[in-house]
Amino acid sequence: MSRRRFLKNLSLAGAGLAINPLKSAAQPLNPDPSIKDNPLVISTWIHGMEANAGAWSVLESGGDALDAVQKGVAVTENDLNNRSVGLGGRPDRDGHVTLDACIMDHDSRCGSVAFLEDIIHPIDVARAVMEKTPHVMLVGEGAQKWALENGFSKATFEVPVPPVQKDYEEWLIKSEYKTGVNVENHDTIGMLALDASGRMAGACTTSGMAYKIRGRVGDSPIIGAGLFIDGDVGGATATGVGEAMIRTAGCASVVESMRRGASPEEACYDIVQRILKKHPGVNGMQVGFLAMNMQGEYGGYSVYNGFNYALRTKDRNEMVDAKYMRTWE
Ligand code: GLY
């Protein structure tokens, strides 16, 4: 039995123990995932199509994966109609839009910002933290102060943007907090790219959960939770309820599964299993993972149906439905 097959059987056996079979709609894994086709880029949700186009403009001319992912997710941050990424996002329960982002490359260089306000492109600040400081992560007021001292400016438009402010005022009437994430209420953009020279990088950026407690930070800026890259193995990024990714070091776990021989899709499946096992009885918690190895194989898996990702290669430019464990009831 091959190592990969052994690992797959192990995962499926574990799944039987962890999941109520009556509720499970687990889909079978691909025996042979996609083969090397670099450069390529994948990113979460439908907003990934435009983001991939931004990344592709770098990748198709032989550019660096790190530049590609930064440029790619910046497209989504720039879209003030996006309600879960950038300054067009929904605020916390006190009415402030707070942004989280991180970036990482195959040499384990990484930078991150969290709880950042009023800066249009947190991903650019994350990269600057990586390149200009001896640190990995800056947060809140300190992150904003550092950004302003290092060439970034505050947005000059109203934040929250007017339609978001209107929704927020309506939300305040009942002040109900729901952490549901599905295709209508999608969140984070996470992106992974492999360039023509075989370098990998990833980026992840979000405004986080709508109406969260002020100060809450999700997985997206946390290296190992919302994003992880290891140049010997590959990378992973995540979307959904960030607390679940933090509890399980989600993306680092995906990369470690690939290191032990799992395909990207199998590795995403494994972490979804583990998350469900760690949250017994929890319903309605969407979590989705994307992974790519250094050979350019890629895949995704989510708890619930509805999670999809954008794929761009020289021949393909399309949405792919991720496989899933459960269907929404
Ligand atoms: N996945 C984004 C968040 O939980 O903030």
XYZ file of C-alpha atoms and ligand atoms in Angstrom:
334
model
C 0.000 0.000 0.000
C 1.447 3.402 -0.959
C 2.112 5.903 1.795
C -0.463 8.243 0.323
C -3.127 5.507 0.185
C -2.266 4.472 3.745
C -2.686 8.045 4.951
C -5.963 8.364 3.105
C -7.347 5.198 4.678
C -6.204 6.427 8.056
C -8.070 9.706 7.512
C -11.237 7.988 6.400
C -11.144 5.661 9.396
C -10.746 8.704 11.628
C -13.654 10.354 9.873
C -15.920 7.455 10.761
C -15.149 7.965 14.418
C -15.467 11.733 14.384
C -18.578 12.350 12.293
C -22.153 11.220 12.683
C -22.612 9.286 9.393
C -26.235 10.381 9.163
C -25.199 14.032 8.996
C -22.115 13.536 6.859
C -22.124 14.155 3.126
C -18.382 13.558 2.817
C -17.242 13.508 -0.772
C -14.557 11.084 -1.994
C -11.055 12.372 -2.556
C -9.464 12.503 -6.007
C -7.109 9.564 -6.496
C -4.935 11.670 -8.776
C -4.997 15.380 -8.075
C -4.056 17.888 -10.716
C -0.532 17.849 -12.015
C 2.126 20.496 -12.188
C 1.171 23.479 -14.282
C 3.078 26.471 -12.967
C 2.728 29.345 -12.863
C -0.599 29.016 -11.165
C -2.642 30.822 -8.548
C -5.650 29.800 -6.463
C -7.709 31.953 -4.136
C -10.832 31.684 -2.035
C -14.357 32.494 -3.188
C -15.677 34.280 -6.273
C -13.794 37.483 -5.462
C -10.725 35.336 -6.182
C -11.386 35.607 -9.940
C -10.502 39.303 -10.060
C -7.780 38.857 -7.483
C -6.247 36.065 -9.563
C -6.282 38.364 -12.586
C -4.192 40.829 -10.577
C -1.789 38.080 -9.547
C -1.672 36.662 -13.060
C -0.454 39.972 -14.485
C 2.705 39.372 -12.418
C 2.967 35.606 -12.903
C 2.510 35.508 -16.673
C 5.511 37.744 -17.228
C 7.741 35.538 -15.056
C 7.294 37.653 -11.918
C 7.765 36.641 -8.311
C 5.000 34.768 -6.462
C 5.335 37.182 -3.535
C 4.625 40.207 -5.757
C 1.791 38.282 -7.378
C -0.101 37.454 -4.176
C 0.350 40.968 -2.820
C -0.989 42.512 -6.009
C -3.738 39.899 -6.240
C -5.353 40.294 -2.844
C -4.942 44.083 -3.041
C -7.552 43.983 -5.824
C -10.087 42.623 -3.314
C -9.005 45.048 -0.583
C -9.597 47.857 -3.060
C -13.181 46.813 -3.788
C -15.403 48.889 -1.525
C -18.353 46.703 -2.492
C -16.737 43.728 -0.789
C -18.228 43.308 2.681
C -15.619 40.986 4.160
C -12.263 42.291 2.940
C -10.796 45.805 3.129
C -12.392 49.046 4.232
C -15.684 48.207 2.491
C -16.077 45.466 5.103
C -18.499 45.305 7.986
C -17.507 46.824 11.307
C -17.116 45.357 14.762
C -20.015 45.737 17.201
C -18.756 49.191 18.198
C -18.901 50.384 14.584
C -15.195 50.260 13.647
C -13.837 48.409 10.607
C -10.692 46.562 11.676
C -8.485 44.736 9.194
C -6.242 41.665 9.450
C -3.711 40.480 6.836
C -0.562 38.464 6.382
C 1.887 37.415 3.684
C 4.485 34.629 3.549
C 6.947 33.161 1.057
C 8.765 29.859 0.472
C 11.765 31.069 2.500
C 9.518 31.441 5.581
C 9.729 35.211 5.369
C 6.466 36.607 6.681
C 4.729 39.744 7.864
C 1.383 40.440 9.431
C -0.924 43.153 10.724
C -4.021 42.802 12.865
C -6.722 45.093 14.241
C -5.564 47.779 11.813
C -7.887 50.700 11.068
C -8.262 53.194 8.194
C -5.532 51.835 5.913
C -6.756 50.712 2.490
C -4.174 47.976 1.903
C -3.271 46.021 5.045
C -1.498 43.480 2.815
C 1.012 46.169 1.786
C 1.610 46.995 5.442
C 2.101 43.280 6.194
C 4.743 43.043 3.485
C 6.432 46.197 4.764
C 6.501 44.733 8.292
C 8.205 41.670 6.808
C 10.777 43.664 4.875
C 11.466 46.664 7.086
C 11.237 45.380 10.650
C 12.831 42.528 12.600
C 9.297 41.451 13.591
C 6.498 39.419 12.073
C 3.350 40.999 13.460
C 2.164 44.489 14.403
C -1.299 45.172 15.788
C -3.786 47.940 16.399
C -2.728 51.466 17.192
C 0.962 50.539 17.008
C 0.543 48.991 13.580
C -1.258 52.062 12.314
C 1.340 54.424 13.807
C 4.147 52.417 12.218
C 2.342 52.351 8.865
C 1.812 56.125 8.876
C 5.489 56.646 9.719
C 6.450 54.383 6.828
C 4.697 55.956 3.902
C 1.113 54.721 4.276
C -1.838 57.116 4.546
C -5.230 57.000 6.138
C -8.185 56.579 3.808
C -9.867 59.867 2.992
C -13.361 58.407 2.534
C -15.934 57.586 5.180
C -15.416 54.246 6.987
C -17.657 52.243 7.370
C -18.788 53.099 3.860
C -22.361 54.500 3.873
C -24.307 51.306 2.948
C -22.371 49.358 5.565
C -23.045 52.046 8.165
C -26.763 51.808 7.337
C -26.719 47.997 7.763
C -24.808 48.406 11.019
C -27.405 50.805 12.411
C -30.123 48.290 11.534
C -28.088 45.502 13.128
C -27.782 47.532 16.330
C -31.545 47.253 16.911
C -31.237 43.531 17.756
C -27.441 43.283 18.004
C -27.493 39.566 17.157
C -24.041 38.129 16.567
C -23.794 35.198 14.141
C -20.513 33.685 13.029
C -22.003 31.892 10.014
C -19.997 31.976 6.799
C -21.391 30.706 3.516
C -21.347 31.563 -0.143
C -23.661 34.573 0.353
C -21.764 35.808 3.392
C -18.254 34.829 2.417
C -15.191 36.109 4.144
C -11.445 36.223 3.794
C -9.501 36.142 0.601
C -6.641 33.673 0.914
C -4.348 33.201 -2.078
C -1.521 30.794 -2.947
C 0.730 31.204 -5.997
C 3.543 29.207 -7.534
C 5.567 31.214 -10.033
C 7.384 30.100 -13.172
C 10.630 29.778 -11.204
C 9.000 27.440 -8.654
C 8.767 30.014 -5.834
C 5.646 29.892 -3.691
C 3.962 32.665 -1.708
C 0.644 33.228 -0.021
C -1.437 36.122 1.254
C -4.556 36.397 3.350
C -6.637 39.482 4.162
C -10.008 40.174 5.758
C -12.155 42.592 7.711
C -13.072 39.611 9.874
C -16.385 38.576 11.280
C -19.124 41.173 10.979
C -20.073 42.762 14.322
C -17.360 40.922 16.254
C -16.370 42.035 19.743
C -14.053 45.004 19.434
C -10.481 43.731 19.570
C -11.310 40.285 18.182
C -8.679 38.981 15.772
C -9.323 35.927 13.613
C -7.034 33.472 11.896
C -6.234 35.544 8.829
C -3.225 37.486 10.161
C -1.894 34.554 12.192
C 0.917 32.688 10.495
C 0.122 28.982 10.813
C -3.614 29.537 11.302
C -4.910 31.446 8.255
C -1.797 31.006 6.100
C 1.356 28.925 6.095
C 4.061 28.264 3.506
C 7.060 25.969 3.726
C 9.277 25.965 0.646
C 10.157 22.287 1.172
C 6.509 21.253 1.053
C 3.936 23.825 -0.081
C 1.350 26.125 1.397
C -2.175 26.447 2.724
C -4.683 29.185 3.411
C -8.075 29.205 5.082
C -11.448 30.905 5.178
C -14.363 30.700 7.563
C -14.710 30.873 11.319
C -11.179 31.843 12.311
C -11.339 30.584 15.877
C -11.420 27.008 14.531
C -8.235 27.553 12.505
C -6.461 29.112 15.469
C -7.420 26.240 17.805
C -5.924 23.702 15.419
C -3.022 25.679 13.892
C -5.015 24.904 10.761
C -2.770 25.889 7.871
C 0.427 24.725 9.558
C -1.318 21.377 10.100
C -2.236 21.147 6.418
C 1.392 21.722 5.426
C 2.566 19.116 7.935
C 0.116 16.582 6.480
C 1.524 17.265 3.009
C 5.041 16.844 4.418
C 4.011 13.344 5.530
C 2.810 12.489 2.029
C -0.789 13.655 1.802
C -1.953 15.363 -1.387
C -3.189 18.967 -0.953
C -6.798 17.825 -1.074
C -6.171 15.012 1.403
C -4.371 17.426 3.728
C -7.340 19.840 3.640
C -9.696 16.944 4.270
C -7.616 15.866 7.269
C -7.772 19.271 8.959
C -11.505 19.551 8.358
C -11.854 16.184 10.104
C -9.753 17.358 13.011
C -11.700 20.607 13.353
C -14.993 18.726 13.461
C -13.578 16.342 16.044
C -12.472 19.296 18.201
C -15.912 20.930 17.949
C -18.310 18.058 18.733
C -21.939 18.970 18.289
C -21.200 22.310 16.634
C -23.416 23.022 13.646
C -23.232 25.841 11.104
C -19.518 26.507 11.463
C -18.088 26.874 7.977
C -14.368 26.435 7.504
C -12.612 25.965 4.169
C -9.002 25.257 3.306
C -6.949 25.531 0.134
C -3.537 23.947 -0.294
C -0.875 23.671 -2.956
C 2.351 21.697 -2.960
C 5.647 22.663 -4.547
C 4.834 20.372 -7.503
C 1.828 22.541 -8.313
C -0.810 20.073 -7.161
C -3.656 21.850 -5.404
C -6.943 21.130 -3.701
C -9.480 22.294 -1.159
C -11.955 20.951 1.354
C -14.587 22.526 3.582
C -16.979 21.595 6.344
C -20.085 22.645 4.395
C -20.944 22.813 0.724
C -20.790 26.213 -0.955
C -17.084 26.912 -0.561
C -15.381 27.443 -3.897
C -12.121 28.843 -5.153
C -10.751 30.609 -8.200
C -8.051 28.914 -10.265
C -5.809 30.542 -12.852
C -3.224 28.789 -14.986
C -2.129 29.463 -18.541
C -5.047 27.301 -19.759
C -7.658 27.735 -17.046
C -9.465 30.671 -15.476
C -12.417 29.356 -13.543
C -14.170 28.625 -10.265
C -13.741 25.197 -8.691
C -16.163 23.784 -6.102
C -14.318 22.458 -3.074
C -15.383 19.115 -1.702
C -17.142 19.124 1.650
C -18.229 17.052 4.623
C -21.747 18.298 5.247
C -24.598 20.043 3.487
C -26.429 23.041 4.944
C -29.790 21.941 6.277
N -11.510 33.895 8.624
C -11.621 35.224 8.973
C -11.915 35.481 10.386
O -12.332 34.596 11.111
O -11.728 36.606 10.790
